[in-house]
């Protein structure tokens, strides 16, 4: 589905070539190609301008909620979105507690924080493709280390259960990465009770050709 949408939006300006099994494989190829042909490589999460752009989501969230958000849950893959949103929220509403959420099969930010620097995971589960990276960005890590109060993981089975619940009960279509923030709420039931909570649902590219896989994985939560 994502490939089809890129092709539809890009039209004749976009050539799509799939390389590798995970984001990091494709990134290495893209960086190499840019060095060979002189094209410009735009990093999707470890670039200051990209992080600033992603931070505008935080502006919109606080414009809607004011400074009344007690706890905010943010999805974390490479860390760009969390770095941008977290920076703005902490600057405007420092009392807001910010929890980053990663898929259990790709805990790159969790391991980076544990090590004190970005590390490359040998293997990851690419099921949550929108947030599955082997190594977080250097800049995004530095920022997330300062603005995130905690980073947790949720199992892929629970992500699938959340996807199904959001669709069946609320008519909301999310991909696995989009379900991260809401899926983490079960582990914070006591802490969020009576609090103003915001969850960033980012990613609606759920291909329903994966529905059997999602149904099967949901039973593993």
Coordinates of N, CA and C in Angstrom, one line a residue:
X1 N 0.8 -1.2 0.0 CA 0.0 0.0 0.0 C 0.9 1.3 0.0
X2 N 1.9 1.3 0.8 CA 2.8 2.4 0.9 C 3.5 2.7 -0.5
X3 N 3.9 1.6 -1.1 CA 4.5 1.7 -2.4 C 3.5 2.3 -3.4
X4 N 2.3 1.8 -3.4 CA 1.3 2.3 -4.3 C 1.0 3.8 -4.1
X5 N 1.0 4.2 -2.9 CA 0.7 5.6 -2.6 C 1.9 6.6 -3.0
X6 N 3.1 6.1 -2.8 CA 4.3 6.9 -3.2 C 4.2 7.0 -4.7
X7 N 3.9 5.9 -5.4 CA 3.9 6.0 -6.9 C 2.7 6.9 -7.3
X8 N 1.6 6.9 -6.7 CA 0.5 7.7 -7.1 C 0.8 9.2 -6.8
X9 N 1.4 9.5 -5.7 CA 1.7 10.9 -5.4 C 2.9 11.5 -6.1
X10 N 3.9 10.6 -6.4 CA 5.1 11.0 -7.0 C 5.0 11.1 -8.5
X11 N 4.1 10.3 -9.1 CA 3.9 10.3 -10.5 C 5.2 10.0 -11.3
X12 N 5.5 10.8 -12.3 CA 6.7 10.6 -13.1 C 7.9 11.1 -12.5
X13 N 7.8 11.7 -11.3 CA 9.0 12.3 -10.6 C 9.7 11.3 -9.7
X14 N 9.1 10.1 -9.5 CA 9.5 9.1 -8.6 C 9.8 7.8 -9.2
X15 N 11.0 7.3 -9.0 CA 11.4 5.9 -9.3 C 11.5 5.1 -8.1
X16 N 10.8 4.0 -8.0 CA 10.8 3.2 -6.8 C 11.7 1.9 -7.0
X17 N 12.7 1.8 -6.1 CA 13.5 0.6 -6.1 C 13.6 0.0 -4.7
X18 N 13.2 -1.2 -4.5 CA 13.2 -1.8 -3.2 C 14.6 -2.5 -2.9
X19 N 15.2 -2.1 -1.8 CA 16.5 -2.7 -1.5 C 16.5 -3.2 -0.1
X20 N 16.9 -4.5 0.2 CA 17.0 -5.0 1.5 C 15.6 -5.4 2.1
X21 N 15.7 -5.8 3.4 CA 14.5 -6.3 4.1 C 14.0 -5.3 5.1
X22 N 14.9 -4.3 5.6 CA 14.4 -3.4 6.6 C 14.9 -2.0 6.2
X23 N 14.4 -1.0 6.9 CA 14.8 0.4 6.6 C 16.3 0.6 6.4
X24 N 17.0 0.1 7.4 CA 18.5 0.3 7.4 C 19.2 -0.1 6.2
X25 N 18.7 -1.2 5.6 CA 19.3 -1.7 4.3 C 19.1 -0.7 3.2
X26 N 17.8 -0.2 3.1 CA 17.5 0.8 2.1 C 18.3 2.1 2.3
X27 N 18.4 2.5 3.6 CA 19.2 3.7 3.9 C 20.6 3.6 3.4
X28 N 21.3 2.5 3.7 CA 22.7 2.4 3.3 C 22.8 2.5 1.8
X29 N 21.9 1.9 1.0 CA 21.9 2.0 -0.4 C 21.6 3.4 -0.9
X30 N 20.7 4.1 -0.2 CA 20.4 5.5 -0.6 C 21.5 6.4 -0.4
X31 N 22.2 6.3 0.7 CA 23.4 7.1 1.0 C 24.5 6.8 0.0
X32 N 24.7 5.6 -0.3 CA 25.7 5.2 -1.3 C 25.4 5.8 -2.7
X33 N 24.1 5.7 -3.1 CA 23.7 6.2 -4.4 C 23.9 7.7 -4.5
X34 N 23.6 8.4 -3.4 CA 23.7 9.9 -3.4 C 25.1 10.3 -3.5
X35 N 26.1 9.5 -3.0 CA 27.5 9.8 -3.1 C 28.0 9.5 -4.5
X36 N 27.4 8.6 -5.2 CA 27.8 8.2 -6.6 C 27.2 9.2 -7.6
X37 N 26.0 9.6 -7.5 CA 25.4 10.4 -8.6 C 25.1 11.9 -8.1
X38 N 25.5 12.2 -6.9 CA 25.4 13.6 -6.5 C 24.1 14.1 -6.1
X39 N 23.1 13.1 -6.0 CA 21.8 13.5 -5.5 C 21.8 13.8 -4.0
X40 N 20.7 14.4 -3.6 CA 20.7 14.9 -2.2 C 19.9 13.8 -1.3
X41 N 20.6 13.3 -0.3 CA 19.9 12.3 0.6 C 19.2 13.1 1.7
X42 N 17.9 12.9 1.8 CA 17.2 13.5 2.9 C 16.9 12.5 4.0
X43 N 17.5 12.6 5.1 CA 17.3 11.6 6.2 C 15.9 11.7 6.7
X44 N 15.1 10.6 6.9 CA 13.8 10.7 7.4 C 13.6 11.0 8.9
X45 N 14.6 10.9 9.7 CA 14.5 11.2 11.1 C 15.7 11.8 11.8
X46 N 16.8 11.8 11.2 CA 18.0 12.3 11.8 C 18.5 13.6 11.1
X47 N 17.6 14.5 10.9 CA 18.0 15.8 10.2 C 17.3 16.9 11.0
X48 N 18.0 18.0 11.3 CA 17.4 19.0 12.2 C 16.1 19.7 11.5
X49 N 16.1 19.8 10.2 CA 15.0 20.4 9.6 C 13.8 19.5 9.6
X50 N 14.0 18.2 9.3 CA 13.0 17.2 9.4 C 12.4 17.1 10.8
X51 N 13.3 17.2 11.8 CA 12.8 17.1 13.2 C 12.0 18.3 13.5
X52 N 12.4 19.5 13.1 CA 11.6 20.7 13.3 C 10.2 20.6 12.6
X53 N 10.2 20.0 11.4 CA 8.9 19.8 10.8 C 8.0 18.9 11.5
X54 N 8.6 17.8 12.0 CA 7.8 16.8 12.8 C 7.3 17.4 14.1
X55 N 8.0 18.4 14.6 CA 7.7 19.0 15.8 C 6.4 19.9 15.7
X56 N 6.0 20.2 14.5 CA 4.7 21.0 14.3 C 3.5 20.2 14.8
X57 N 3.6 18.9 14.8 CA 2.6 18.1 15.4 C 2.3 18.4 16.8
X58 N 3.4 18.6 17.6 CA 3.3 19.0 19.0 C 2.6 20.4 19.1
X59 N 2.9 21.3 18.2 CA 2.3 22.6 18.2 C 0.8 22.4 18.1
X60 N 0.3 21.6 17.2 CA -1.1 21.4 17.0 C -1.7 20.7 18.2
X61 N -1.0 19.8 18.8 CA -1.6 19.1 20.0 C -1.8 20.0 21.1
X62 N -0.8 20.9 21.4 CA -0.9 21.8 22.5 C -1.9 23.0 22.2
X63 N -2.0 23.3 20.9 CA -3.1 24.3 20.5 C -4.5 23.8 20.8
X64 N -4.6 22.5 20.6 CA -5.9 21.9 20.9 C -6.2 21.7 22.4
X65 N -5.1 21.3 23.1 CA -5.3 20.9 24.5 C -4.8 22.0 25.5
X66 N -4.1 23.0 25.0 CA -3.5 24.0 25.9 C -2.4 23.4 26.7
X67 N -2.2 23.8 27.9 CA -1.2 23.2 28.8 C -1.8 22.2 29.7
X68 N -2.9 21.6 29.3 CA -3.6 20.7 30.3 C -3.2 19.2 30.1
X69 N -2.2 18.9 29.3 CA -1.8 17.5 29.1 C -0.9 17.1 30.2
X70 N -1.3 16.1 31.0 CA -0.4 15.6 32.0 C 0.6 14.6 31.5
X71 N 0.2 13.6 30.7 CA 1.0 12.6 30.2 C 0.8 12.5 28.7
X72 N 1.9 12.4 27.9 CA 1.8 12.3 26.4 C 2.6 11.0 26.0
X73 N 1.9 10.2 25.2 CA 2.6 9.0 24.7 C 2.9 9.2 23.2
X74 N 4.2 9.0 22.8 CA 4.6 9.2 21.5 C 5.2 7.9 20.9
X75 N 4.9 7.6 19.6 CA 5.6 6.5 19.0 C 7.0 6.8 18.7
X76 N 7.9 5.8 18.8 CA 9.3 6.0 18.5 C 9.9 5.0 17.6
X77 N 10.4 5.4 16.5 CA 11.1 4.5 15.6 C 12.6 4.9 15.6
X78 N 12.9 5.8 14.6 CA 14.3 6.4 14.6 C 14.4 7.5 15.6
X79 N 13.3 8.0 16.0 CA 13.4 9.1 17.1 C 13.1 10.5 16.6
X80 N 12.9 10.7 15.3 CA 12.7 12.1 14.8 C 11.4 12.7 15.2
X81 N 10.3 12.0 15.1 CA 9.0 12.5 15.5 C 9.0 12.8 17.0
X82 N 9.5 11.9 17.8 CA 9.5 12.1 19.3 C 10.4 13.2 19.7
X83 N 11.5 13.4 19.0 CA 12.5 14.5 19.2 C 11.8 15.8 19.0
X84 N 11.1 15.9 17.8 CA 10.5 17.2 17.4 C 9.3 17.5 18.3
X85 N 8.4 16.6 18.5 CA 7.2 16.8 19.3 C 7.7 17.1 20.8
X86 N 8.6 16.2 21.3 CA 9.0 16.3 22.6 C 9.7 17.6 22.9
X87 N 10.5 18.1 22.0 CA 11.1 19.4 22.2 C 10.2 20.5 22.4
X88 N 9.1 20.6 21.6 CA 8.2 21.7 21.7 C 7.3 21.5 22.9
X89 N 6.9 20.3 23.2 CA 6.0 20.1 24.4 C 6.8 20.5 25.7
X90 N 8.0 20.0 25.8 CA 8.8 20.3 27.0 C 9.1 21.8 27.1
X91 N 9.2 22.5 26.0 CA 9.5 24.0 26.1 C 8.2 24.7 26.5
X92 N 7.1 24.3 26.0 CA 5.8 25.0 26.3 C 5.1 24.5 27.5
X93 N 5.2 23.2 27.8 CA 4.5 22.6 28.9 C 5.5 21.7 29.6
X94 N 6.4 22.2 30.3 CA 7.4 21.3 31.0 C 6.9 20.3 32.0
X95 N 5.7 20.6 32.5 CA 5.1 19.6 33.5 C 4.6 18.4 32.8
X96 N 4.4 18.4 31.5 CA 3.9 17.2 30.8 C 4.9 16.1 30.8
X97 N 4.5 14.9 31.2 CA 5.4 13.7 31.2 C 5.3 13.1 29.8
X98 N 6.4 12.8 29.2 CA 6.4 12.3 27.9 C 7.0 10.9 27.9
X99 N 6.2 9.9 27.4 CA 6.5 8.5 27.3 C 6.7 8.1 25.9
X100 N 7.9 7.6 25.5 CA 8.1 7.1 24.2 C 7.8 5.6 24.1
X101 N 7.2 5.2 23.0 CA 6.8 3.8 22.9 C 7.4 3.1 21.6
X102 N 8.1 2.0 21.8 CA 8.6 1.3 20.7 C 8.1 -0.1 20.6
X103 N 8.1 -0.7 19.4 CA 7.7 -2.2 19.3 C 8.8 -3.0 20.0
X104 N 8.3 -4.1 20.6 CA 9.2 -5.0 21.4 C 10.2 -5.6 20.5
X105 N 9.9 -5.8 19.2 CA 10.8 -6.4 18.3 C 11.8 -5.5 17.7
X106 N 11.8 -4.2 18.0 CA 12.7 -3.2 17.4 C 13.0 -2.1 18.5
X107 N 13.6 -2.5 19.6 CA 13.8 -1.5 20.7 C 15.1 -0.7 20.6
X108 N 15.3 -0.1 19.4 CA 16.5 0.6 19.2 C 16.8 1.8 20.1
X109 N 15.7 2.6 20.4 CA 15.9 3.7 21.4 C 16.1 3.2 22.8
X110 N 15.4 2.2 23.2 CA 15.6 1.6 24.5 C 17.0 1.2 24.7
X111 N 17.6 0.5 23.7 CA 18.9 0.0 23.8 C 19.9 1.1 23.8
X112 N 19.6 2.2 23.0 CA 20.5 3.3 22.9 C 20.6 4.0 24.3
X113 N 19.4 4.2 24.9 CA 19.4 4.9 26.2 C 20.1 4.0 27.3
X114 N 20.0 2.7 27.2 CA 20.6 1.8 28.1 C 22.1 1.9 27.9
X115 N 22.6 2.0 26.7 CA 24.0 2.1 26.4 C 24.6 3.5 26.5
X116 N 23.8 4.5 26.5 CA 24.3 5.8 26.6 C 24.6 6.4 25.2
X117 N 24.4 5.7 24.1 CA 24.7 6.1 22.8 C 24.0 5.2 21.8
X118 N 23.7 5.7 20.6 CA 23.1 4.8 19.6 C 23.8 3.5 19.3
X119 N 23.1 2.4 19.3 CA 23.7 1.1 19.0 C 23.0 0.5 17.8
X120 N 23.6 -0.3 17.1 CA 23.0 -1.0 16.0 C 22.5 -2.4 16.4
X121 N 21.2 -2.7 16.4 CA 20.7 -4.0 16.7 C 21.0 -5.0 15.6
X122 N 21.5 -6.1 15.9 CA 21.8 -7.1 14.9 C 20.6 -7.5 14.1
X123 N 19.5 -7.8 14.8 CA 18.3 -8.2 14.1 C 17.1 -7.5 14.7
X124 N 16.1 -7.2 13.9 CA 14.8 -6.6 14.4 C 13.7 -7.3 13.7
X125 N 12.5 -7.2 14.3 CA 11.3 -7.7 13.8 C 10.7 -6.5 12.9
X126 N 10.6 -6.7 11.6 CA 10.1 -5.7 10.7 C 8.6 -5.6 10.6
X127 N 7.9 -6.3 11.5 CA 6.4 -6.2 11.4 C 5.9 -4.8 11.5
X128 N 6.4 -4.1 12.5 CA 6.0 -2.7 12.7 C 6.9 -1.8 11.8
X129 N 6.7 -1.9 10.5 CA 7.6 -1.3 9.6 C 7.8 0.2 9.7
X130 N 6.8 0.9 10.2 CA 6.9 2.3 10.3 C 7.8 2.8 11.5
X131 N 8.2 1.8 12.3 CA 9.0 2.2 13.5 C 10.1 1.2 13.8
X132 N 10.4 0.4 12.8 CA 11.4 -0.7 13.0 C 12.7 -0.3 12.3
X133 N 13.6 0.2 13.1 CA 15.0 0.6 12.6 C 16.0 -0.1 13.5
X134 N 17.1 -0.4 12.9 CA 18.2 -1.1 13.7 C 19.0 -0.1 14.5
X135 N 19.0 1.2 14.1 CA 19.8 2.2 14.8 C 19.1 3.5 14.8
X136 N 18.9 4.1 15.9 CA 18.3 5.5 16.0 C 19.3 6.5 15.5
X137 N 18.8 7.7 15.2 CA 19.7 8.7 14.7 C 20.5 9.3 15.8
X138 N 21.7 9.9 15.5 CA 22.5 10.5 16.5 C 21.9 11.7 17.0
X139 N 21.4 12.6 16.2 CA 20.7 13.8 16.7 C 19.4 13.5 17.4
X140 N 18.6 12.7 16.8 CA 17.3 12.3 17.4 C 17.6 11.7 18.8
X141 N 18.6 10.9 18.9 CA 18.9 10.3 20.2 C 19.3 11.3 21.2
X142 N 20.2 12.3 20.9 CA 20.6 13.3 21.8 C 19.4 14.1 22.3
X143 N 18.4 14.4 21.4 CA 17.2 15.2 21.8 C 16.3 14.3 22.6
X144 N 16.0 13.1 22.2 CA 15.1 12.2 22.9 C 15.6 12.0 24.3
X145 N 16.9 11.9 24.5 CA 17.5 11.6 25.8 C 17.2 12.8 26.8
X146 N 17.0 14.0 26.2 CA 16.7 15.1 27.1 C 15.2 15.3 27.3
X147 N 14.4 15.0 26.3 CA 13.0 15.4 26.4 C 12.0 14.2 26.7
X148 N 12.4 13.0 26.6 CA 11.6 11.9 26.9 C 11.8 11.5 28.3
X149 N 10.8 11.3 29.1 CA 10.9 10.9 30.5 C 11.1 9.4 30.6
X150 N 10.7 8.7 29.6 CA 10.7 7.2 29.7 C 10.5 6.7 28.3
X151 N 11.1 5.5 28.0 CA 10.8 4.8 26.7 C 10.5 3.4 27.1
X152 N 9.4 2.9 26.6 CA 8.9 1.5 26.9 C 8.7 0.8 25.6
X153 N 8.5 -0.5 25.6 CA 8.2 -1.3 24.5 C 6.8 -2.0 24.7
X154 N 6.2 -2.3 23.6 CA 4.9 -3.1 23.6 C 5.1 -4.3 22.6
X155 N 4.5 -5.4 23.0 CA 4.6 -6.6 22.1 C 3.8 -6.4 20.8
X156 N 4.3 -7.0 19.7 CA 3.6 -6.9 18.5 C 2.1 -7.4 18.5
X157 N 1.9 -8.5 19.3 CA 0.6 -9.0 19.5 C -0.4 -8.0 20.0
X158 N 0.0 -7.2 21.0 CA -0.8 -6.2 21.5 C -1.1 -5.1 20.5
X159 N -0.1 -4.8 19.7 CA -0.3 -3.8 18.7 C -1.4 -4.2 17.7
X160 N -1.4 -5.5 17.4 CA -2.4 -6.0 16.5 C -3.8 -6.0 17.2
X161 N -3.9 -6.3 18.4 CA -5.1 -6.2 19.1 C -5.7 -4.8 19.2
X162 N -4.7 -3.9 19.3 CA -5.1 -2.4 19.3 C -5.6 -2.0 18.0
X163 N -4.9 -2.5 16.9 CA -5.4 -2.1 15.6 C -6.8 -2.6 15.3
X164 N -7.1 -3.8 15.7 CA -8.5 -4.4 15.6 C -9.5 -3.6 16.4
X165 N -9.1 -3.3 17.6 CA -10.1 -2.6 18.5 C -10.4 -1.2 18.0
X166 N -9.3 -0.5 17.5 CA -9.5 0.9 17.0 C -10.5 0.8 15.8
X167 N -10.3 -0.2 15.0 CA -11.1 -0.3 13.8 C -12.5 -0.7 14.1
X168 N -12.7 -1.7 14.9 CA -14.0 -2.3 15.2 C -14.8 -1.4 16.1
X169 N -14.2 -0.7 17.1 CA -14.9 0.1 18.0 C -15.0 1.6 17.7
X170 N -14.0 2.1 17.0 CA -14.0 3.5 16.7 C -13.9 3.9 15.2
X171 N -13.8 2.9 14.4 CA -13.7 3.2 12.9 C -12.4 3.9 12.5
X172 N -11.3 3.7 13.3 CA -10.0 4.3 13.1 C -9.1 3.3 12.5
X173 N -8.5 3.6 11.3 CA -7.6 2.7 10.6 C -6.2 3.1 10.9
X174 N -5.4 2.3 11.6 CA -4.0 2.6 11.9 C -3.1 1.4 11.4
X175 N -1.9 1.7 11.2 CA -0.9 0.7 10.9 C -0.2 0.3 12.2
X176 N 0.6 -0.7 12.3 CA 1.2 -1.1 13.6 C 1.9 0.0 14.3
X177 N 2.7 0.8 13.5 CA 3.4 1.9 14.2 C 2.4 3.0 14.7
X178 N 1.3 3.1 14.1 CA 0.3 4.1 14.5 C -0.4 3.7 15.8
X179 N -0.4 2.4 16.1 CA -1.0 1.9 17.3 C -0.2 1.9 18.5
X180 N 1.1 2.2 18.4 CA 2.1 2.1 19.5 C 1.6 2.9 20.7
X181 N 1.3 4.2 20.6 CA 1.0 5.0 21.8 C -0.2 4.5 22.5
X182 N -1.3 4.1 21.8 CA -2.5 3.6 22.5 C -2.2 2.2 23.1
X183 N -1.4 1.4 22.4 CA -1.2 0.1 22.9 C -0.4 0.1 24.3
X184 N 0.3 1.2 24.5 CA 1.1 1.3 25.8 C 0.2 1.6 27.0
X185 N -1.0 2.1 26.8 CA -1.9 2.5 27.9 C -2.1 1.4 28.9
X186 N -2.2 0.2 28.4 CA -2.5 -0.9 29.4 C -1.5 -1.0 30.5
X187 N -0.3 -0.7 30.2 CA 0.8 -0.8 31.2 C 0.9 0.4 32.1
X188 N 0.1 1.4 31.8 CA 0.1 2.6 32.6 C -1.3 3.0 33.2
X189 N -2.1 1.9 33.3 CA -3.4 2.1 33.8 C -3.5 2.9 35.1
X190 N -2.7 2.6 36.0 CA -2.7 3.3 37.3 C -2.2 4.7 37.2
X191 N -1.2 4.9 36.4 CA -0.6 6.2 36.3 C -1.4 7.2 35.6
X192 N -2.3 6.7 34.6 CA -3.1 7.7 33.8 C -4.4 7.9 34.4
X193 N -4.9 7.1 35.4 CA -6.2 7.3 35.9 C -6.4 8.7 36.5
X194 N -7.4 9.4 36.0 CA -7.7 10.8 36.5 C -6.8 11.9 35.8
X195 N -5.9 11.5 34.9 CA -5.0 12.4 34.3 C -5.5 12.8 32.9
X196 N -5.0 13.9 32.4 CA -5.3 14.3 31.0 C -4.2 13.7 30.1
X197 N -4.6 12.8 29.3 CA -3.6 11.9 28.5 C -3.8 12.2 27.0
X198 N -2.7 12.3 26.3 CA -2.7 12.5 24.9 C -1.8 11.4 24.3
X199 N -2.4 10.7 23.2 CA -1.7 9.7 22.5 C -1.5 10.1 21.0
X200 N -0.3 10.1 20.5 CA -0.1 10.5 19.1 C -0.3 9.2 18.2
X201 N -1.3 9.2 17.4 CA -1.6 8.1 16.5 C -1.0 8.5 15.2
X202 N 0.1 8.0 14.8 CA 0.8 8.4 13.6 C 1.1 7.2 12.7
X203 N 0.3 7.1 11.6 CA 0.5 6.1 10.7 C -0.8 5.3 10.4
X204 N -1.4 5.6 9.2 CA -2.7 5.0 8.8 C -2.6 4.1 7.6
X205 N -1.4 3.7 7.2 CA -1.2 2.9 6.0 C -1.3 1.4 6.3
X206 N -2.5 1.0 6.7 CA -2.7 -0.4 7.1 C -3.2 -1.1 5.9
X207 N -2.5 -2.0 5.3 CA -2.9 -2.7 4.1 C -3.7 -3.9 4.6
X208 N -5.0 -3.9 4.2 CA -5.9 -5.0 4.7 C -5.6 -6.4 4.1
X209 N -4.6 -6.4 3.2 CA -4.2 -7.7 2.7 C -3.3 -8.4 3.8
X210 N -3.0 -7.6 4.8 CA -2.3 -8.2 6.0 C -3.2 -8.6 7.1
X211 N -4.5 -8.6 6.9 CA -5.5 -8.8 8.0 C -5.3 -10.2 8.6
X212 N -5.0 -11.2 7.8 CA -4.8 -12.5 8.4 C -3.6 -12.5 9.3
X213 N -2.6 -11.9 8.9 CA -1.4 -11.8 9.7 C -1.6 -11.0 11.0
X214 N -2.4 -9.9 10.9 CA -2.7 -9.1 12.1 C -3.6 -9.9 13.0
X215 N -4.6 -10.7 12.5 CA -5.5 -11.5 13.3 C -4.7 -12.6 14.1
X216 N -3.8 -13.2 13.3 CA -3.0 -14.3 13.9 C -2.1 -13.7 15.0
X217 N -1.4 -12.6 14.7 CA -0.5 -12.0 15.7 C -1.2 -11.5 16.9
X218 N -2.4 -11.0 16.7 CA -3.2 -10.4 17.9 C -3.4 -11.5 19.0
X219 N -3.4 -12.7 18.6 CA -3.6 -13.8 19.6 C -2.3 -14.0 20.4
X220 N -1.2 -13.4 20.1 CA 0.0 -13.5 20.8 C 0.3 -12.4 21.8
X221 N -0.7 -11.6 22.1 CA -0.5 -10.4 23.0 C -0.5 -10.9 24.4

